[in-house]
Coordinates of C-alpha atoms in Angstrom, one line a residue:
M1 CA 0.0 -0.1 0.1
V2 CA 2.8 2.4 0.9
T3 CA 4.6 1.6 -2.5
T4 CA 1.4 2.2 -4.5
F5 CA 0.7 5.5 -2.8
L6 CA 4.1 6.7 -3.4
F7 CA 4.1 5.5 -6.9
L8 CA 0.9 7.4 -7.6
F9 CA 1.6 10.6 -5.6
F10 CA 5.2 11.2 -6.7
Y11 CA 5.4 9.5 -10.0
E12 CA 2.2 8.8 -11.8
G13 CA 0.1 11.9 -10.8
D14 CA 0.8 13.6 -14.2
I15 CA 0.0 10.6 -16.2
L16 CA -3.4 10.0 -14.2
Y17 CA -4.2 13.7 -14.9
V18 CA -3.9 13.1 -18.5
V19 CA -5.9 10.0 -18.4
Q20 CA -8.8 11.5 -16.5
N21 CA -8.6 14.7 -18.6
M22 CA -9.1 12.4 -21.7
L23 CA -11.9 10.1 -20.1
A24 CA -13.7 13.2 -18.7
E25 CA -13.3 15.3 -21.9
G26 CA -11.7 18.0 -19.7
K27 CA -14.9 18.4 -17.4
T28 CA -13.1 17.3 -14.4
H29 CA -9.3 17.1 -13.3
Y30 CA -7.4 14.6 -11.4
D31 CA -6.1 15.7 -7.8
D32 CA -2.7 14.0 -7.0
T33 CA -3.4 13.6 -3.4
I34 CA -7.1 12.6 -3.4
G35 CA -6.5 10.4 -6.5
A36 CA -3.5 8.6 -4.9
I37 CA -5.4 7.9 -1.7
L38 CA -8.7 6.7 -3.4
I39 CA -6.9 4.5 -6.0
T40 CA -4.8 3.1 -3.2
L41 CA -7.7 2.3 -1.1
V42 CA -9.6 0.7 -4.0
M43 CA -6.5 -1.5 -4.8
Y44 CA -6.6 -2.7 -1.1
L45 CA -10.3 -3.4 -1.3
I46 CA -9.6 -5.6 -4.4
H47 CA -7.0 -7.4 -2.4
L48 CA -9.4 -8.1 0.4
F49 CA -11.9 -9.4 -2.0
I50 CA -9.3 -11.8 -3.5
V51 CA -8.5 -13.0 -0.1
A52 CA -12.1 -13.7 0.8
V53 CA -12.5 -15.5 -2.7
T54 CA -9.3 -17.5 -2.6
G55 CA -9.0 -18.1 1.2
L56 CA -5.2 -17.3 1.1
R57 CA -4.5 -16.1 4.6
T58 CA -1.4 -17.8 5.3
V59 CA 0.5 -19.8 2.6
G60 CA 0.7 -17.7 -0.6
F61 CA -0.8 -14.6 1.0
G62 CA 1.4 -12.4 -1.3
L63 CA -0.5 -13.6 -4.2
T64 CA -3.6 -11.9 -3.2
F65 CA -1.9 -8.5 -4.2
F66 CA -1.3 -9.7 -7.8
P67 CA -4.9 -8.6 -9.2
S68 CA -4.4 -5.0 -7.7
I69 CA -1.0 -4.7 -9.2
L70 CA -2.2 -5.8 -12.8
L71 CA -5.2 -3.5 -12.7
L72 CA -2.8 -0.7 -11.7
S73 CA -0.6 -1.2 -14.6
L74 CA -3.6 -1.3 -16.9
L75 CA -4.8 2.0 -15.6
V76 CA -1.5 3.7 -16.4
L77 CA -1.7 2.2 -20.0
L78 CA -4.9 4.3 -20.6
R79 CA -2.9 7.3 -21.2
P80 CA -2.9 8.8 -24.8
E81 CA 0.0 8.0 -27.3
T82 CA 0.4 4.8 -25.2
N83 CA 2.1 1.9 -26.9
V84 CA 1.1 -1.5 -25.5
R85 CA 4.1 -3.4 -26.2
L86 CA 4.0 -7.3 -27.0
S87 CA 6.2 -7.8 -24.0
Y88 CA 3.6 -6.4 -21.5
I89 CA 1.0 -8.8 -23.0
V90 CA 3.2 -11.8 -22.7
V91 CA 4.4 -11.0 -19.2
A92 CA 1.0 -10.0 -18.0
S93 CA -0.5 -13.2 -19.4
L94 CA 2.3 -15.3 -18.0
L95 CA 1.9 -13.8 -14.5
T96 CA -1.9 -14.3 -14.7
L97 CA -1.3 -18.0 -15.2
L98 CA 1.2 -18.3 -12.5
F99 CA -1.2 -16.5 -10.2
L100 CA -3.9 -19.0 -11.0
F101 CA -1.6 -21.9 -10.6
G102 CA -0.2 -20.4 -7.3
V103 CA -3.6 -20.1 -5.9
W104 CA -4.4 -23.7 -6.5
F105 CA -1.0 -24.8 -5.3
C106 CA -1.0 -22.8 -2.1
R107 CA -4.5 -24.0 -1.3
Q108 CA -3.3 -27.6 -1.7
M109 CA -0.3 -26.9 0.7
S110 CA -2.2 -25.1 3.3
S111 CA -3.8 -28.3 4.1
I112 CA -0.6 -30.2 4.7
P113 CA 0.5 -30.0 8.5
T114 CA 4.2 -28.9 9.0
K115 CA 6.7 -29.1 12.1
D116 CA 8.1 -25.6 11.5
T117 CA 7.9 -23.4 14.5
E118 CA 5.6 -20.3 14.4
K119 CA 8.6 -17.8 14.0
F120 CA 10.1 -19.8 11.3
K121 CA 6.8 -20.1 9.5
F122 CA 6.3 -16.3 9.8
L123 CA 9.7 -15.4 8.5
K124 CA 9.6 -17.8 5.6
S125 CA 6.0 -16.8 4.6
L126 CA 7.3 -13.0 4.9
W127 CA 9.9 -13.4 2.4
V128 CA 8.0 -15.5 0.0
D129 CA 5.0 -13.0 0.2
L130 CA 7.4 -9.9 -0.4
T131 CA 8.8 -11.7 -3.3
L132 CA 5.4 -12.4 -4.9
I133 CA 4.5 -8.8 -4.4
I134 CA 7.7 -7.3 -5.6
I135 CA 8.5 -9.2 -8.8
P136 CA 5.0 -8.3 -10.4
I137 CA 5.4 -4.7 -9.5
I138 CA 8.9 -4.4 -11.2
L139 CA 7.8 -6.4 -14.2
L140 CA 4.4 -4.8 -14.9
W141 CA 5.2 -1.1 -13.8
G142 CA 8.5 -1.3 -15.6
L143 CA 6.8 -2.4 -18.9
T144 CA 4.1 0.2 -18.5
D145 CA 6.0 3.3 -17.5
A146 CA 6.2 6.2 -19.8
S147 CA 9.4 7.8 -20.7
D148 CA 11.1 10.7 -18.8
V149 CA 10.1 12.9 -21.7
Y150 CA 6.4 12.0 -21.5
H151 CA 6.6 12.8 -17.8
H152 CA 8.3 16.1 -18.4
R153 CA 5.9 17.1 -21.0
V154 CA 2.7 16.6 -18.9
R155 CA 4.2 18.4 -15.8
S156 CA 5.2 21.3 -18.2
E157 CA 1.7 21.4 -19.6
R158 CA 0.2 21.3 -16.2
L159 CA 2.4 24.2 -14.9
I160 CA 1.3 26.3 -17.9
L161 CA -2.3 25.6 -17.2
A162 CA -1.8 26.7 -13.6
G163 CA -0.2 29.9 -14.6
R164 CA 3.3 28.8 -13.6
A165 CA 5.1 28.9 -16.9
A166 CA 8.3 30.3 -15.3
D167 CA 8.7 26.9 -13.5
V168 CA 8.7 24.9 -16.6
I169 CA 12.4 25.5 -17.2
D170 CA 13.1 23.6 -14.1
V171 CA 11.2 20.4 -15.2
G172 CA 13.6 17.6 -16.2
R173 CA 16.6 20.0 -15.9
N174 CA 18.9 17.2 -15.1
T175 CA 18.1 15.0 -18.0
R176 CA 19.2 15.3 -21.6
E177 CA 16.5 13.3 -23.2
I178 CA 14.2 15.5 -25.1
D179 CA 11.8 15.6 -28.1
K180 CA 10.5 18.4 -30.2
S181 CA 7.2 19.0 -28.3
L182 CA 9.1 19.3 -24.9
T183 CA 11.6 21.7 -26.6
T184 CA 8.5 24.0 -27.9
L185 CA 6.9 23.8 -24.5
R186 CA 10.0 25.1 -22.8
I187 CA 10.7 27.9 -25.3
Y188 CA 7.0 29.1 -25.2
S189 CA 7.2 29.1 -21.2
M190 CA 10.5 31.0 -21.3
A191 CA 9.1 33.5 -23.6
V192 CA 5.9 34.3 -21.9
S193 CA 7.8 34.5 -18.4
G194 CA 10.6 36.7 -19.8
Q195 CA 13.4 34.3 -19.4
L196 CA 14.0 33.4 -23.2
G197 CA 16.9 35.7 -23.8
D198 CA 18.6 34.6 -20.6
S199 CA 18.0 30.9 -20.6
L200 CA 17.5 29.8 -24.2
F201 CA 20.8 27.7 -24.5
T202 CA 20.6 26.2 -21.0
I203 CA 18.2 23.7 -22.5
P204 CA 19.1 21.1 -25.3
I205 CA 18.1 22.6 -28.4
N206 CA 16.7 20.1 -31.1
I207 CA 14.8 22.4 -33.3
K208 CA 15.4 25.0 -35.9
G209 CA 14.7 28.6 -35.7
E210 CA 11.6 28.3 -37.5
D211 CA 10.3 25.9 -34.9
V212 CA 10.3 28.3 -31.9
L213 CA 6.5 28.5 -32.5
P214 CA 4.3 25.4 -31.7
V215 CA 3.0 25.0 -35.4
G216 CA 4.9 21.8 -36.6
S217 CA 2.9 18.8 -37.4
D218 CA 5.3 16.7 -35.2
V219 CA 4.5 18.9 -32.1
H220 CA 1.8 17.3 -30.0
F221 CA 0.1 18.6 -26.8
L222 CA -1.5 16.5 -24.2
L223 CA -3.6 19.0 -22.2
L224 CA -2.9 22.3 -24.0
H225 CA -4.6 23.6 -27.5
R226 CA -2.1 24.7 -30.3
D227 CA -4.2 27.6 -31.3
S228 CA -4.7 28.9 -27.6
L229 CA -0.9 28.9 -27.2
L230 CA -0.4 30.7 -30.4
R231 CA -3.1 33.4 -29.7
S232 CA -1.6 34.0 -26.3
L233 CA 1.6 35.1 -28.2
G234 CA -0.5 37.4 -30.4
V235 CA -0.1 35.1 -33.3
D236 CA -3.1 34.3 -35.6
P237 CA -2.8 30.5 -36.5
R238 CA -4.2 31.1 -39.9
I239 CA -1.8 33.8 -41.0
G240 CA 1.8 33.5 -42.2
N241 CA 4.3 30.7 -43.3
T242 CA 7.4 31.6 -41.5
T243 CA 8.2 32.5 -38.0
K244 CA 8.8 36.3 -38.9
E245 CA 5.6 36.5 -40.8
R246 CA 3.6 34.9 -38.0
L247 CA 5.2 37.2 -35.5
K248 CA 4.4 40.1 -37.6
Y249 CA 1.1 41.3 -35.9
A250 CA 2.4 40.4 -32.4
L251 CA 5.3 42.7 -33.0
R252 CA 2.9 45.6 -33.6
R253 CA 1.0 45.1 -30.4
D254 CA 2.3 46.5 -27.2
D255 CA 1.2 43.7 -25.1
T256 CA 2.9 41.0 -27.0
R257 CA 5.8 42.9 -28.7
Q258 CA 8.5 41.9 -26.3
V259 CA 7.6 38.2 -26.2
A260 CA 7.4 38.2 -30.0
A261 CA 10.7 40.0 -30.3
D262 CA 12.5 37.5 -28.1
L263 CA 11.1 34.6 -30.1
L264 CA 12.3 36.1 -33.3
L265 CA 15.6 36.8 -32.1
S266 CA 16.1 33.5 -30.5
S267 CA 15.0 31.9 -33.9
L268 CA 17.8 33.8 -35.6
L269 CA 20.5 32.7 -32.9
I270 CA 19.3 29.1 -33.2
D271 CA 19.9 29.2 -36.9
G272 CA 23.2 31.2 -36.5
K273 CA 21.9 34.0 -38.6
V274 CA 23.9 36.7 -36.8
D275 CA 23.9 39.3 -39.5
E276 CA 20.0 39.3 -39.5
F277 CA 20.2 39.2 -35.6
A278 CA 22.3 42.3 -35.6
I279 CA 19.7 44.2 -37.9
E280 CA 16.7 43.1 -35.7
L281 CA 18.3 43.5 -32.3
P282 CA 18.2 47.4 -32.1
K283 CA 14.6 47.4 -33.1
Y284 CA 13.6 46.0 -29.7
Y285 CA 16.6 46.6 -27.4
A286 CA 19.1 49.3 -26.4
I287 CA 22.5 47.9 -27.1
N288 CA 24.1 48.1 -23.6
D289 CA 24.9 45.7 -20.7
S290 CA 21.2 45.2 -19.8
L291 CA 20.7 42.9 -22.8
P292 CA 19.7 39.5 -21.9
R293 CA 22.5 37.1 -21.4
Y294 CA 22.5 35.3 -24.9
F295 CA 21.7 38.4 -26.7
R296 CA 24.6 40.1 -25.2
E297 CA 27.0 37.3 -25.8
A298 CA 26.0 37.3 -29.3
V299 CA 26.6 41.0 -29.6
S300 CA 30.1 40.6 -28.0
E301 CA 31.0 37.7 -30.5
M302 CA 30.1 40.0 -33.3
I303 CA 32.2 42.8 -32.0
N304 CA 35.2 40.4 -31.4
V305 CA 34.9 39.2 -35.0
E306 CA 35.1 42.7 -36.2

């Protein structure tokens, strides 16, 4: 029960948030604490039901936790973009067959008297039960777990929805594994929170300058809507074919001008277009020591080259 609660609360909360959002069509939202408590209690009630049905209260007691573990792994597999691997199906089927055989075998064994002392029987049963619980947990949860990138994407989207875009840069900071969707989320978050010029190259960059806006067909979101993100930047999703064209109207509006300027300048730096960067920079910034870190470094490099 402790393992299940900790697993749900600290690790799978973001995944279950997406699952509930999908099943409820966005009408209700998953709460990490309440969800972890309720699911853990339901898993425990299922365990009690299996105990009542099988009668395994001594020998093979650990087997009574297997259905809960299997159902929990299936719950995690409900997430969008999931890929149910053949290895999971094979392992789950094999474990289920072993569970059924184990129930039958333990019921036969429980009727055979032994000469073991009570203390020895308890210790022997304890280690057997722990083994019967831990092995399915490792096998099933290991095969159903989403990648770190998936977790980082969901956490980033939840932070944006909660109005905490400034915190997205710290999500997955110690991992180097990324995909285009995660990079786009990070750049968007840095832009709207005013961190882009100072933090752009502190994250791995796996995109071209044209991709600083979330418009590519290979960029996917789990909770957010692409058009809503673009409109929050002052961009009309229907207008423009290049980053500069898409940002054209945002650059004219006072409320989105600075964010759009940072995105434009960053796209030029990502592509290494320093000459065009040098032309655009004075339109939006005074050239002095107050420039954001990477814009200032780009200016210094151009001066040194000259």
